[in-house]
Structure formats: structure tokens, C-alpha cells
Amino acid sequence: MQKVRAEIDLGAIRANARRFAALAGGAALCAVVKADAYGHGAAMVAHALRGVARSFAVALVEEGVALRQAGVSEDILVLVPPLCEEEVLRGCAYGLTFSLSDASDAALIGAVCERFGLTARCHIKVNTGMNRFGFDGEALDSFLCRPRARLRVEGIASHFYRPEDAATAEAQYRLFREYCARAEAAFGPLQKHIAATGGVLASSRYSADMVRVGIGLYGYVPNGFASPRLRRAMRVYATVASVRRYAGGGMGYGARRPNGENLFVLRCGYADGLFRAGTLCMDACVAEGRAEKYGEVCILSDADAAAAANGTIAYEVLARIGGRAVRDYVDR
């Protein structure tokens, strides 16, 4: 096979989801499947989590639409606010739930819905320290005082930016609860959620009504946390495309030379999402040792180790390498 092959264990993802549901102490589990489920395949992951996750979250409207077209019927929350009329229309047509992070988001969604006779389901996003999306205090109060025709506000959310630091997380959570009180005074009871994977691991107190678990589903945790017996869901394999003896020169580009005579070439490179280092080319990698031509070699089983070797985090490793790979699903 010319493409790299990613073996995805849906049973591991399901077991991890159940683990986080237990840690969340009864809060609803929202499975985050943005970026094609961190390279694991959003539709397959969503179907595997039926009966475990009560809802799903994506980054973009188009990701939510793709889930609906794949037959996912549960609630789907779009984490990034819509940025144009078309995204509002598509989101409404497919029954997605929008995030509102400022007054202009509300104005855009409200105007489009008014023009076409639609009603949009929404969750308010409030800024408690992440400074990415979300109403701040005065802006939130101003929004709550205005008419909100065509907007059906059902939830309120925020996001921890340092869940591994107890004092920071606690301060954020207190501010979030203050914002929740103001919003519920205007809208009545809302679904409240602030904890992602790190927030769940930090304390069950932060689970509120719902938790949004992303990286934890796939067997990894944010920096600063120990894994609660999670199973890693992805292993990636490349085919041996050539077996040869060293004949002088380098190993691919550059001046690197092998220690011995035996070389083989894997059909994988940085175009497949691997990081450019060592003997890696765009579509091939020269390696030392013995291998059987057309056989497979595991090139990724631990995204944390790959991340540490390349100065990044497991999130990036998984999302990069899962994009070009052919996925084979197992359920163990």
C-alpha cells in the first residue's frame, strides 16, 4: 500500500469515553470530534460512541454538516462562531448548535435567521481567561439586556487555559459561575460546561452539566496530568518500498551516513504528516537495518513520544498524520 495505514481501535475510544464519563460524575459527555476526530475519523468515532456520548462538538460548520450527512443525529455543537451568512444557513439547515462569543456573532446569526424565518440554537461562550472567544463581563451584560429574537439560547460555556494549575482553574471556575448566574437570570436554566479533558482530570467539581472531552478520547492527556488508564487508539504503519545496501553518499538528503550496510526505505514522509527530521523526505524515509520489501513497519504508536522528539504536543501529531492515511478500524 502506497499510503500509510492508520489502525484505529474504536473499542479503545469507547473505553476511554466511558472512563471520562465516570470521572465526570454524572455530567453529560460531549465527545469532541473536530479535525476529523484528531485524525481518527469523525463519523466512525461518532457512531462508535452512540450510547456513551450524549452530544458531539466540532470546530467548523462544515464538520458538523459532514456528521449529519453520515447519519449522526445527536446534538452537535460548533465551537467556532459562524463567520458568514452561508455558515449560518447551513448550520440551521442541519440542526447544528452555534457558539456565540460576542455581540457581532449574535447580530450575524439573528439577522440571517430573521431574513429567512429561521431560529438558531446557541450556546453563549464567556471569556474567563483563555482570551480566545467569549463575552467579557460588561459585554455579556449588554447582550443579556438586548432583544434576542430568533436566538434560542440553550447553554453557556467557557474553557480552562491552565487546568493543571489549581489556583488558576479555581479562579476561572468562580468567574464562570458568576457569568452563569447572570445568563440564567435572563434565559432560565442553561446547560453549563467549562471542562475539557484537562478540566475533568483537574476536579469532578468542574464537570457542571456537561464535559467536552477531546484528546482524552484518543488515549492522551494534556501536559501536567497523568493518564487515568487510557488506551491509545491509533497506530500508524508504513510499507517497505525498497531494500538495499549502502553504496556511498548519504541517506536521503544531507550528509548523514549509516553505521552498517543494510538499508530500507519506508513509503512515508513529511507529506504524510510526519515531522521533517533526520532521513525523512517528502514521501520516503531511509532507515537502517533489515526489513522485508512490501512488509509493514509501525511508525507511530506513541504520539506523546513523537511530540517530545519534535517540540510539539500529541494533538498536532495525531491531527497531522491522520489526514493522508488510509484508516483501518478495529474494535477490541
mmCIF file of C-alpha atoms in Angstrom:
data_model
loop_
_atom_site.group_PDB
_atom_site.id
_atom_site.type_symbol
_atom_site.label_atom_id
_atom_site.label_comp_id
_atom_site.label_asym_id
_atom_site.label_seq_id
_atom_site.Cartn_x
_atom_site.Cartn_y
_atom_site.Cartn_z
ATOM 1 C CA MET A 1 0.000 0.000 0.000
ATOM 2 C CA GLN A 2 1.453 3.359 -1.009
ATOM 3 C CA LYS A 3 -0.401 5.333 1.628
ATOM 4 C CA VAL A 4 0.436 4.999 5.289
ATOM 5 C CA ARG A 5 -2.117 2.939 7.185
ATOM 6 C CA ALA A 6 -3.620 4.098 10.463
ATOM 7 C CA GLU A 7 -5.176 1.355 12.554
ATOM 8 C CA ILE A 8 -7.890 2.892 14.743
ATOM 9 C CA ASP A 9 -9.238 0.947 17.706
ATOM 10 C CA LEU A 10 -12.842 2.043 18.229
ATOM 11 C CA GLY A 11 -13.066 -0.155 21.305
ATOM 12 C CA ALA A 12 -10.261 1.861 22.894
ATOM 13 C CA ILE A 13 -12.047 5.131 22.113
ATOM 14 C CA ARG A 14 -15.267 3.794 23.602
ATOM 15 C CA ALA A 15 -13.464 2.599 26.739
ATOM 16 C CA ASN A 16 -11.755 5.971 27.143
ATOM 17 C CA ALA A 17 -15.083 7.763 26.745
ATOM 18 C CA ARG A 18 -16.647 5.620 29.457
ATOM 19 C CA ARG A 19 -13.691 6.353 31.705
ATOM 20 C CA PHE A 20 -14.213 10.099 31.345
ATOM 21 C CA ALA A 21 -17.962 9.767 31.780
ATOM 22 C CA ALA A 22 -17.282 8.067 35.114
ATOM 23 C CA LEU A 23 -14.777 10.738 36.147
ATOM 24 C CA ALA A 24 -17.306 13.447 35.266
ATOM 25 C CA GLY A 25 -19.635 12.174 37.962
ATOM 26 C CA GLY A 26 -22.867 12.072 36.009
ATOM 27 C CA ALA A 27 -22.356 15.115 33.774
ATOM 28 C CA ALA A 28 -23.270 14.610 30.122
ATOM 29 C CA LEU A 29 -20.363 13.640 27.867
ATOM 30 C CA CYS A 30 -19.839 15.753 24.751
ATOM 31 C CA ALA A 31 -17.297 13.993 22.516
ATOM 32 C CA VAL A 32 -15.064 16.429 20.661
ATOM 33 C CA VAL A 33 -14.520 15.156 17.107
ATOM 34 C CA LYS A 34 -13.109 18.294 15.477
ATOM 35 C CA ALA A 35 -10.268 17.989 12.950
ATOM 36 C CA ASP A 36 -11.778 14.673 11.802
ATOM 37 C CA ALA A 37 -11.654 13.383 15.369
ATOM 38 C CA TYR A 38 -7.983 14.357 15.747
ATOM 39 C CA GLY A 39 -7.198 12.291 12.658
ATOM 40 C CA HIS A 40 -9.189 9.230 13.795
ATOM 41 C CA GLY A 41 -12.231 9.773 11.531
ATOM 42 C CA ALA A 42 -15.111 11.807 12.933
ATOM 43 C CA ALA A 43 -18.036 9.835 11.530
ATOM 44 C CA MET A 44 -16.698 6.445 12.605
ATOM 45 C CA VAL A 45 -15.817 7.743 16.063
ATOM 46 C CA ALA A 46 -19.239 9.347 16.495
ATOM 47 C CA HIS A 47 -21.057 6.155 15.541
ATOM 48 C CA ALA A 48 -18.819 4.147 17.868
ATOM 49 C CA LEU A 49 -19.750 6.459 20.760
ATOM 50 C CA ARG A 50 -23.505 6.202 20.390
ATOM 51 C CA GLY A 51 -24.989 5.480 23.771
ATOM 52 C CA VAL A 52 -21.866 6.781 25.526
ATOM 53 C CA ALA A 53 -21.625 10.393 24.325
ATOM 54 C CA ARG A 54 -24.818 12.424 24.508
ATOM 55 C CA SER A 55 -23.587 15.025 22.031
ATOM 56 C CA PHE A 56 -20.638 15.938 19.827
ATOM 57 C CA ALA A 57 -18.547 19.049 19.280
ATOM 58 C CA VAL A 58 -16.750 20.201 16.140
ATOM 59 C CA ALA A 59 -14.785 23.314 15.261
ATOM 60 C CA LEU A 60 -16.444 24.219 11.958
ATOM 61 C CA VAL A 61 -19.930 24.198 10.478
ATOM 62 C CA GLU A 62 -18.734 22.013 7.600
ATOM 63 C CA GLU A 63 -17.561 19.392 10.100
ATOM 64 C CA GLY A 64 -20.999 19.348 11.700
ATOM 65 C CA VAL A 65 -22.684 19.055 8.309
ATOM 66 C CA ALA A 66 -20.466 16.085 7.439
ATOM 67 C CA LEU A 67 -21.542 14.325 10.651
ATOM 68 C CA ARG A 68 -25.206 14.905 9.874
ATOM 69 C CA GLN A 69 -24.697 13.553 6.351
ATOM 70 C CA ALA A 70 -23.068 10.487 7.904
ATOM 71 C CA GLY A 71 -26.219 9.847 9.939
ATOM 72 C CA VAL A 72 -25.270 11.333 13.319
ATOM 73 C CA SER A 73 -28.490 12.508 14.964
ATOM 74 C CA GLU A 74 -27.260 13.661 18.380
ATOM 75 C CA ASP A 75 -26.751 17.347 19.198
ATOM 76 C CA ILE A 76 -23.696 18.849 17.505
ATOM 77 C CA LEU A 77 -22.109 21.981 18.969
ATOM 78 C CA VAL A 78 -19.960 24.124 16.639
ATOM 79 C CA LEU A 79 -17.213 25.642 18.770
ATOM 80 C CA VAL A 80 -16.093 28.401 16.388
ATOM 81 C CA PRO A 81 -18.785 31.051 15.747
ATOM 82 C CA PRO A 82 -20.076 31.320 12.159
ATOM 83 C CA LEU A 83 -18.261 33.931 10.090
ATOM 84 C CA CYS A 84 -20.643 34.393 7.159
ATOM 85 C CA GLU A 85 -24.276 34.071 6.106
ATOM 86 C CA GLU A 86 -23.741 30.743 4.362
ATOM 87 C CA GLU A 87 -22.445 29.125 7.551
ATOM 88 C CA VAL A 88 -25.473 30.341 9.484
ATOM 89 C CA LEU A 89 -27.835 28.954 6.854
ATOM 90 C CA ARG A 90 -26.071 25.599 6.646
ATOM 91 C CA GLY A 91 -25.872 25.306 10.414
ATOM 92 C CA CYS A 92 -29.577 25.966 10.782
ATOM 93 C CA ALA A 93 -30.478 23.633 7.914
ATOM 94 C CA TYR A 94 -28.622 20.755 9.565
ATOM 95 C CA GLY A 95 -29.771 21.478 13.101
ATOM 96 C CA LEU A 96 -26.370 22.451 14.496
ATOM 97 C CA THR A 97 -25.880 24.479 17.669
ATOM 98 C CA PHE A 98 -23.854 27.681 17.299
ATOM 99 C CA SER A 99 -21.421 29.292 19.730
ATOM 100 C CA LEU A 100 -21.999 32.992 20.441
ATOM 101 C CA SER A 101 -18.831 34.751 21.560
ATOM 102 C CA ASP A 102 -19.648 38.431 21.090
ATOM 103 C CA ALA A 103 -22.376 40.830 20.006
ATOM 104 C CA SER A 104 -21.406 40.653 16.331
ATOM 105 C CA ASP A 105 -21.923 36.859 16.347
ATOM 106 C CA ALA A 106 -25.399 37.388 17.740
ATOM 107 C CA ALA A 107 -26.096 40.150 15.196
ATOM 108 C CA LEU A 108 -24.988 37.993 12.247
ATOM 109 C CA ILE A 109 -26.941 34.926 13.298
ATOM 110 C CA GLY A 110 -30.003 36.981 14.263
ATOM 111 C CA ALA A 111 -30.067 38.941 11.011
ATOM 112 C CA VAL A 112 -29.769 35.838 8.827
ATOM 113 C CA CYS A 113 -32.428 33.996 10.791
ATOM 114 C CA GLU A 114 -34.772 36.993 10.629
ATOM 115 C CA ARG A 115 -34.314 37.270 6.863
ATOM 116 C CA PHE A 116 -35.094 33.597 6.243
ATOM 117 C CA GLY A 117 -37.572 32.924 9.039
ATOM 118 C CA LEU A 118 -35.259 30.599 10.986
ATOM 119 C CA THR A 119 -34.438 30.037 14.640
ATOM 120 C CA ALA A 120 -30.884 29.221 15.713
ATOM 121 C CA ARG A 121 -29.897 27.078 18.670
ATOM 122 C CA CYS A 122 -26.987 28.694 20.531
ATOM 123 C CA HIS A 123 -24.631 28.380 23.472
ATOM 124 C CA ILE A 124 -23.093 31.553 24.898
ATOM 125 C CA LYS A 125 -19.303 31.490 25.184
ATOM 126 C CA VAL A 126 -17.845 33.565 28.022
ATOM 127 C CA ASN A 127 -14.211 34.542 28.483
ATOM 128 C CA THR A 128 -12.812 33.544 31.861
ATOM 129 C CA GLY A 129 -9.120 33.800 30.964
ATOM 130 C CA MET A 130 -8.497 31.985 27.685
ATOM 131 C CA ASN A 131 -8.921 35.211 25.678
ATOM 132 C CA ARG A 132 -9.739 33.305 22.514
ATOM 133 C CA PHE A 133 -13.515 33.534 22.188
ATOM 134 C CA GLY A 134 -16.168 34.735 24.606
ATOM 135 C CA PHE A 135 -18.093 37.625 26.089
ATOM 136 C CA ASP A 136 -16.365 39.556 28.866
ATOM 137 C CA GLY A 137 -18.396 40.841 31.819
ATOM 138 C CA GLU A 138 -19.736 44.175 30.531
ATOM 139 C CA ALA A 139 -20.244 42.835 27.017
ATOM 140 C CA LEU A 140 -22.184 39.891 28.423
ATOM 141 C CA ASP A 141 -24.436 42.179 30.477
ATOM 142 C CA SER A 142 -25.060 44.347 27.424
ATOM 143 C CA PHE A 143 -26.004 41.299 25.357
ATOM 144 C CA LEU A 144 -28.328 39.986 28.049
ATOM 145 C CA CYS A 145 -30.213 43.292 28.114
ATOM 146 C CA ARG A 146 -30.993 43.331 24.382
ATOM 147 C CA PRO A 147 -33.840 41.632 22.488
ATOM 148 C CA ARG A 148 -32.726 38.260 21.130
ATOM 149 C CA ALA A 149 -35.345 37.292 18.577
ATOM 150 C CA ARG A 150 -34.530 34.170 16.564
ATOM 151 C CA LEU A 151 -31.831 33.042 19.004
ATOM 152 C CA ARG A 152 -32.687 30.072 21.210
ATOM 153 C CA VAL A 153 -30.007 30.148 23.886
ATOM 154 C CA GLU A 154 -29.658 26.707 25.471
ATOM 155 C CA GLY A 155 -26.233 26.698 27.088
ATOM 156 C CA ILE A 156 -23.272 28.650 28.402
ATOM 157 C CA ALA A 157 -19.615 27.631 28.108
ATOM 158 C CA SER A 158 -16.061 28.641 28.835
ATOM 159 C CA HIS A 159 -12.638 26.969 28.653
ATOM 160 C CA PHE A 160 -9.823 26.437 31.140
ATOM 161 C CA TYR A 161 -6.486 27.755 29.953
ATOM 162 C CA ARG A 162 -4.384 26.233 32.764
ATOM 163 C CA PRO A 163 -6.411 23.371 34.234
ATOM 164 C CA GLU A 164 -3.214 21.844 35.644
ATOM 165 C CA ASP A 165 -2.796 24.857 37.960
ATOM 166 C CA ALA A 166 -5.289 24.524 40.809
ATOM 167 C CA ALA A 167 -5.435 28.210 41.781
ATOM 168 C CA THR A 168 -5.885 29.414 38.204
ATOM 169 C CA ALA A 169 -8.558 26.834 37.464
ATOM 170 C CA GLU A 170 -10.456 27.667 40.642
ATOM 171 C CA ALA A 171 -10.441 31.396 39.847
ATOM 172 C CA GLN A 172 -11.725 30.701 36.354
ATOM 173 C CA TYR A 173 -14.446 28.436 37.659
ATOM 174 C CA ARG A 174 -15.660 31.051 40.157
ATOM 175 C CA LEU A 175 -15.890 33.649 37.380
ATOM 176 C CA PHE A 176 -17.681 31.166 35.160
ATOM 177 C CA ARG A 177 -20.280 30.524 37.857
ATOM 178 C CA GLU A 178 -20.846 34.274 38.172
ATOM 179 C CA TYR A 179 -21.442 34.552 34.445
ATOM 180 C CA CYS A 180 -23.757 31.539 34.545
ATOM 181 C CA ALA A 181 -25.882 33.213 37.226
ATOM 182 C CA ARG A 182 -26.258 36.352 35.121
ATOM 183 C CA ALA A 183 -27.135 34.409 31.981
ATOM 184 C CA GLU A 184 -29.630 32.145 33.721
ATOM 185 C CA ALA A 185 -31.334 35.196 35.201
ATOM 186 C CA ALA A 186 -32.020 36.259 31.616
ATOM 187 C CA PHE A 187 -32.683 32.912 29.926
ATOM 188 C CA GLY A 188 -33.652 30.498 32.654
ATOM 189 C CA PRO A 189 -31.789 27.194 33.198
ATOM 190 C CA LEU A 190 -28.915 26.631 30.744
ATOM 191 C CA GLN A 191 -26.587 23.716 30.060
ATOM 192 C CA LYS A 192 -23.324 24.782 31.704
ATOM 193 C CA HIS A 193 -19.917 23.479 30.584
ATOM 194 C CA ILE A 194 -16.324 24.580 31.070
ATOM 195 C CA ALA A 195 -14.293 21.361 31.489
ATOM 196 C CA ALA A 196 -12.478 19.741 28.587
ATOM 197 C CA THR A 197 -10.148 16.763 29.115
ATOM 198 C CA GLY A 198 -7.880 18.676 31.495
ATOM 199 C CA GLY A 199 -10.791 20.135 33.427
ATOM 200 C CA VAL A 200 -12.270 16.689 34.043
ATOM 201 C CA LEU A 201 -8.910 15.440 35.292
ATOM 202 C CA ALA A 202 -8.417 18.511 37.477
ATOM 203 C CA SER A 203 -11.570 18.014 39.535
ATOM 204 C CA SER A 204 -15.030 16.486 39.216
ATOM 205 C CA ARG A 205 -16.296 19.778 40.687
ATOM 206 C CA TYR A 206 -15.713 21.399 37.313
ATOM 207 C CA SER A 207 -17.920 18.965 35.400
ATOM 208 C CA ALA A 208 -21.047 21.147 35.728
ATOM 209 C CA ASP A 209 -23.803 19.856 33.403
ATOM 210 C CA MET A 210 -21.583 18.663 30.565
ATOM 211 C CA VAL A 211 -17.914 17.964 29.817
ATOM 212 C CA ARG A 212 -16.265 18.328 26.402
ATOM 213 C CA VAL A 213 -13.659 15.577 26.078
ATOM 214 C CA GLY A 214 -11.358 15.607 23.066
ATOM 215 C CA ILE A 215 -7.765 14.355 23.318
ATOM 216 C CA GLY A 216 -8.652 12.034 26.192
ATOM 217 C CA LEU A 217 -10.934 10.003 23.927
ATOM 218 C CA TYR A 218 -7.940 9.021 21.838
ATOM 219 C CA GLY A 219 -5.743 7.966 24.743
ATOM 220 C CA TYR A 220 -3.777 11.104 25.628
ATOM 221 C CA VAL A 221 -3.959 13.841 28.256
ATOM 222 C CA PRO A 222 -2.806 17.486 28.351
ATOM 223 C CA ASN A 223 0.541 18.411 29.855
ATOM 224 C CA GLY A 224 0.501 18.368 33.636
ATOM 225 C CA PHE A 225 -1.805 15.364 34.060
ATOM 226 C CA ALA A 226 -1.296 11.649 34.492
ATOM 227 C CA SER A 227 -3.246 9.313 32.257
ATOM 228 C CA PRO A 228 -6.174 7.648 34.075
ATOM 229 C CA ARG A 229 -5.575 4.204 32.497
ATOM 230 C CA LEU A 230 -6.441 5.292 28.959
ATOM 231 C CA ARG A 231 -5.915 3.181 25.841
ATOM 232 C CA ARG A 232 -4.184 4.733 22.837
ATOM 233 C CA ALA A 233 -6.409 4.364 19.827
ATOM 234 C CA MET A 234 -4.110 4.879 16.819
ATOM 235 C CA ARG A 235 -1.129 3.001 15.446
ATOM 236 C CA VAL A 236 0.324 4.012 12.086
ATOM 237 C CA TYR A 237 2.148 1.728 9.662
ATOM 238 C CA ALA A 238 4.200 2.334 6.510
ATOM 239 C CA THR A 239 5.111 -0.121 3.764
ATOM 240 C CA VAL A 240 8.708 -1.048 2.991
ATOM 241 C CA ALA A 241 9.170 0.186 -0.568
ATOM 242 C CA SER A 242 12.823 -0.725 -1.087
ATOM 243 C CA VAL A 243 15.544 -2.867 0.495
ATOM 244 C CA ARG A 244 19.150 -2.059 -0.402
ATOM 245 C CA ARG A 245 22.796 -1.945 0.640
ATOM 246 C CA TYR A 246 24.564 1.286 1.362
ATOM 247 C CA ALA A 247 26.601 2.297 -1.693
ATOM 248 C CA GLY A 248 28.214 5.528 -0.512
ATOM 249 C CA GLY A 249 26.918 9.045 -0.163
ATOM 250 C CA GLY A 250 24.167 9.897 2.281
ATOM 251 C CA MET A 251 20.853 8.507 3.471
ATOM 252 C CA GLY A 252 18.383 10.586 1.534
ATOM 253 C CA TYR A 253 19.216 14.284 1.666
ATOM 254 C CA GLY A 254 22.192 15.548 3.620
ATOM 255 C CA ALA A 255 25.452 14.070 4.784
ATOM 256 C CA ARG A 256 24.203 11.502 7.286
ATOM 257 C CA ARG A 257 25.757 8.058 6.819
ATOM 258 C CA PRO A 258 24.626 4.699 8.226
ATOM 259 C CA ASN A 259 26.534 2.666 10.782
ATOM 260 C CA GLY A 260 26.145 -0.525 8.745
ATOM 261 C CA GLU A 261 25.402 -1.677 5.209
ATOM 262 C CA ASN A 262 21.731 -2.638 5.384
ATOM 263 C CA LEU A 263 19.132 -0.001 4.494
ATOM 264 C CA PHE A 264 15.452 0.016 3.716
ATOM 265 C CA VAL A 265 13.071 2.706 2.518
ATOM 266 C CA LEU A 266 9.639 3.328 4.025
ATOM 267 C CA ARG A 267 6.897 4.860 1.928
ATOM 268 C CA CYS A 268 6.213 7.709 4.295
ATOM 269 C CA GLY A 269 7.395 11.266 4.591
ATOM 270 C CA TYR A 270 6.535 14.710 5.786
ATOM 271 C CA ALA A 271 3.722 14.927 3.216
ATOM 272 C CA ASP A 272 2.065 12.227 5.310
ATOM 273 C CA GLY A 273 2.158 14.410 8.413
ATOM 274 C CA LEU A 274 5.462 13.225 9.835
ATOM 275 C CA PHE A 275 7.902 15.846 11.028
ATOM 276 C CA ARG A 276 10.824 16.818 8.790
ATOM 277 C CA ALA A 277 13.875 15.479 10.563
ATOM 278 C CA GLY A 278 16.769 13.110 10.007
ATOM 279 C CA THR A 279 16.423 10.972 6.869
ATOM 280 C CA LEU A 280 12.828 11.918 6.135
ATOM 281 C CA CYS A 281 11.943 13.143 2.623
ATOM 282 C CA MET A 282 8.546 14.346 1.397
ATOM 283 C CA ASP A 283 7.315 10.853 0.508
ATOM 284 C CA ALA A 284 10.026 8.444 1.679
ATOM 285 C CA CYS A 285 12.222 7.681 4.666
ATOM 286 C CA VAL A 286 15.579 5.889 4.540
ATOM 287 C CA ALA A 287 16.161 3.697 7.586
ATOM 288 C CA GLU A 288 18.973 1.456 8.817
ATOM 289 C CA GLY A 289 18.564 -2.267 9.368
ATOM 290 C CA ARG A 290 16.908 -5.266 7.767
ATOM 291 C CA ALA A 291 13.316 -5.390 6.573
ATOM 292 C CA GLU A 292 11.203 -7.326 4.098
ATOM 293 C CA LYS A 293 10.108 -5.488 0.981
ATOM 294 C CA TYR A 294 6.315 -4.897 0.942
ATOM 295 C CA GLY A 295 6.153 -5.593 4.653
ATOM 296 C CA GLU A 296 4.838 -3.048 7.162
ATOM 297 C CA VAL A 297 6.684 -1.159 9.879
ATOM 298 C CA CYS A 298 4.944 0.673 12.726
ATOM 299 C CA ILE A 299 5.985 4.321 12.517
ATOM 300 C CA LEU A 300 3.743 5.701 15.277
ATOM 301 C CA SER A 301 2.358 4.098 18.405
ATOM 302 C CA ASP A 302 3.022 6.841 20.944
ATOM 303 C CA ALA A 303 2.093 10.390 19.924
ATOM 304 C CA ASP A 304 3.498 11.764 23.188
ATOM 305 C CA ALA A 305 6.959 10.409 22.356
ATOM 306 C CA ALA A 306 6.746 11.732 18.799
ATOM 307 C CA ALA A 307 5.671 15.113 20.125
ATOM 308 C CA ALA A 308 8.528 15.273 22.631
ATOM 309 C CA ALA A 309 11.033 14.465 19.892
ATOM 310 C CA ASN A 310 9.708 17.275 17.718
ATOM 311 C CA GLY A 311 8.960 20.019 20.211
ATOM 312 C CA THR A 312 5.171 19.885 19.974
ATOM 313 C CA ILE A 313 2.166 18.145 21.558
ATOM 314 C CA ALA A 314 0.255 14.938 20.842
ATOM 315 C CA TYR A 315 -2.702 16.899 19.444
ATOM 316 C CA GLU A 316 -0.637 18.109 16.492
ATOM 317 C CA VAL A 317 0.963 14.716 15.874
ATOM 318 C CA LEU A 318 -2.384 12.916 15.661
ATOM 319 C CA ALA A 319 -4.114 15.532 13.520
ATOM 320 C CA ARG A 320 -1.175 15.728 11.085
ATOM 321 C CA ILE A 321 -0.582 12.056 10.493
ATOM 322 C CA GLY A 322 -4.235 11.018 10.362
ATOM 323 C CA GLY A 323 -5.052 13.252 7.392
ATOM 324 C CA ARG A 324 -3.404 11.378 4.494
ATOM 325 C CA ALA A 325 -3.558 7.893 5.962
ATOM 326 C CA VAL A 326 -5.866 5.086 4.956
ATOM 327 C CA ARG A 327 -7.769 4.156 8.097
ATOM 328 C CA ASP A 328 -8.449 0.582 9.133
ATOM 329 C CA TYR A 329 -10.891 0.221 12.020
ATOM 330 C CA VAL A 330 -10.819 -2.488 14.639
ATOM 331 C CA ASP A 331 -12.943 -2.874 17.752
ATOM 332 C CA ARG A 332 -11.066 -4.559 20.554
#
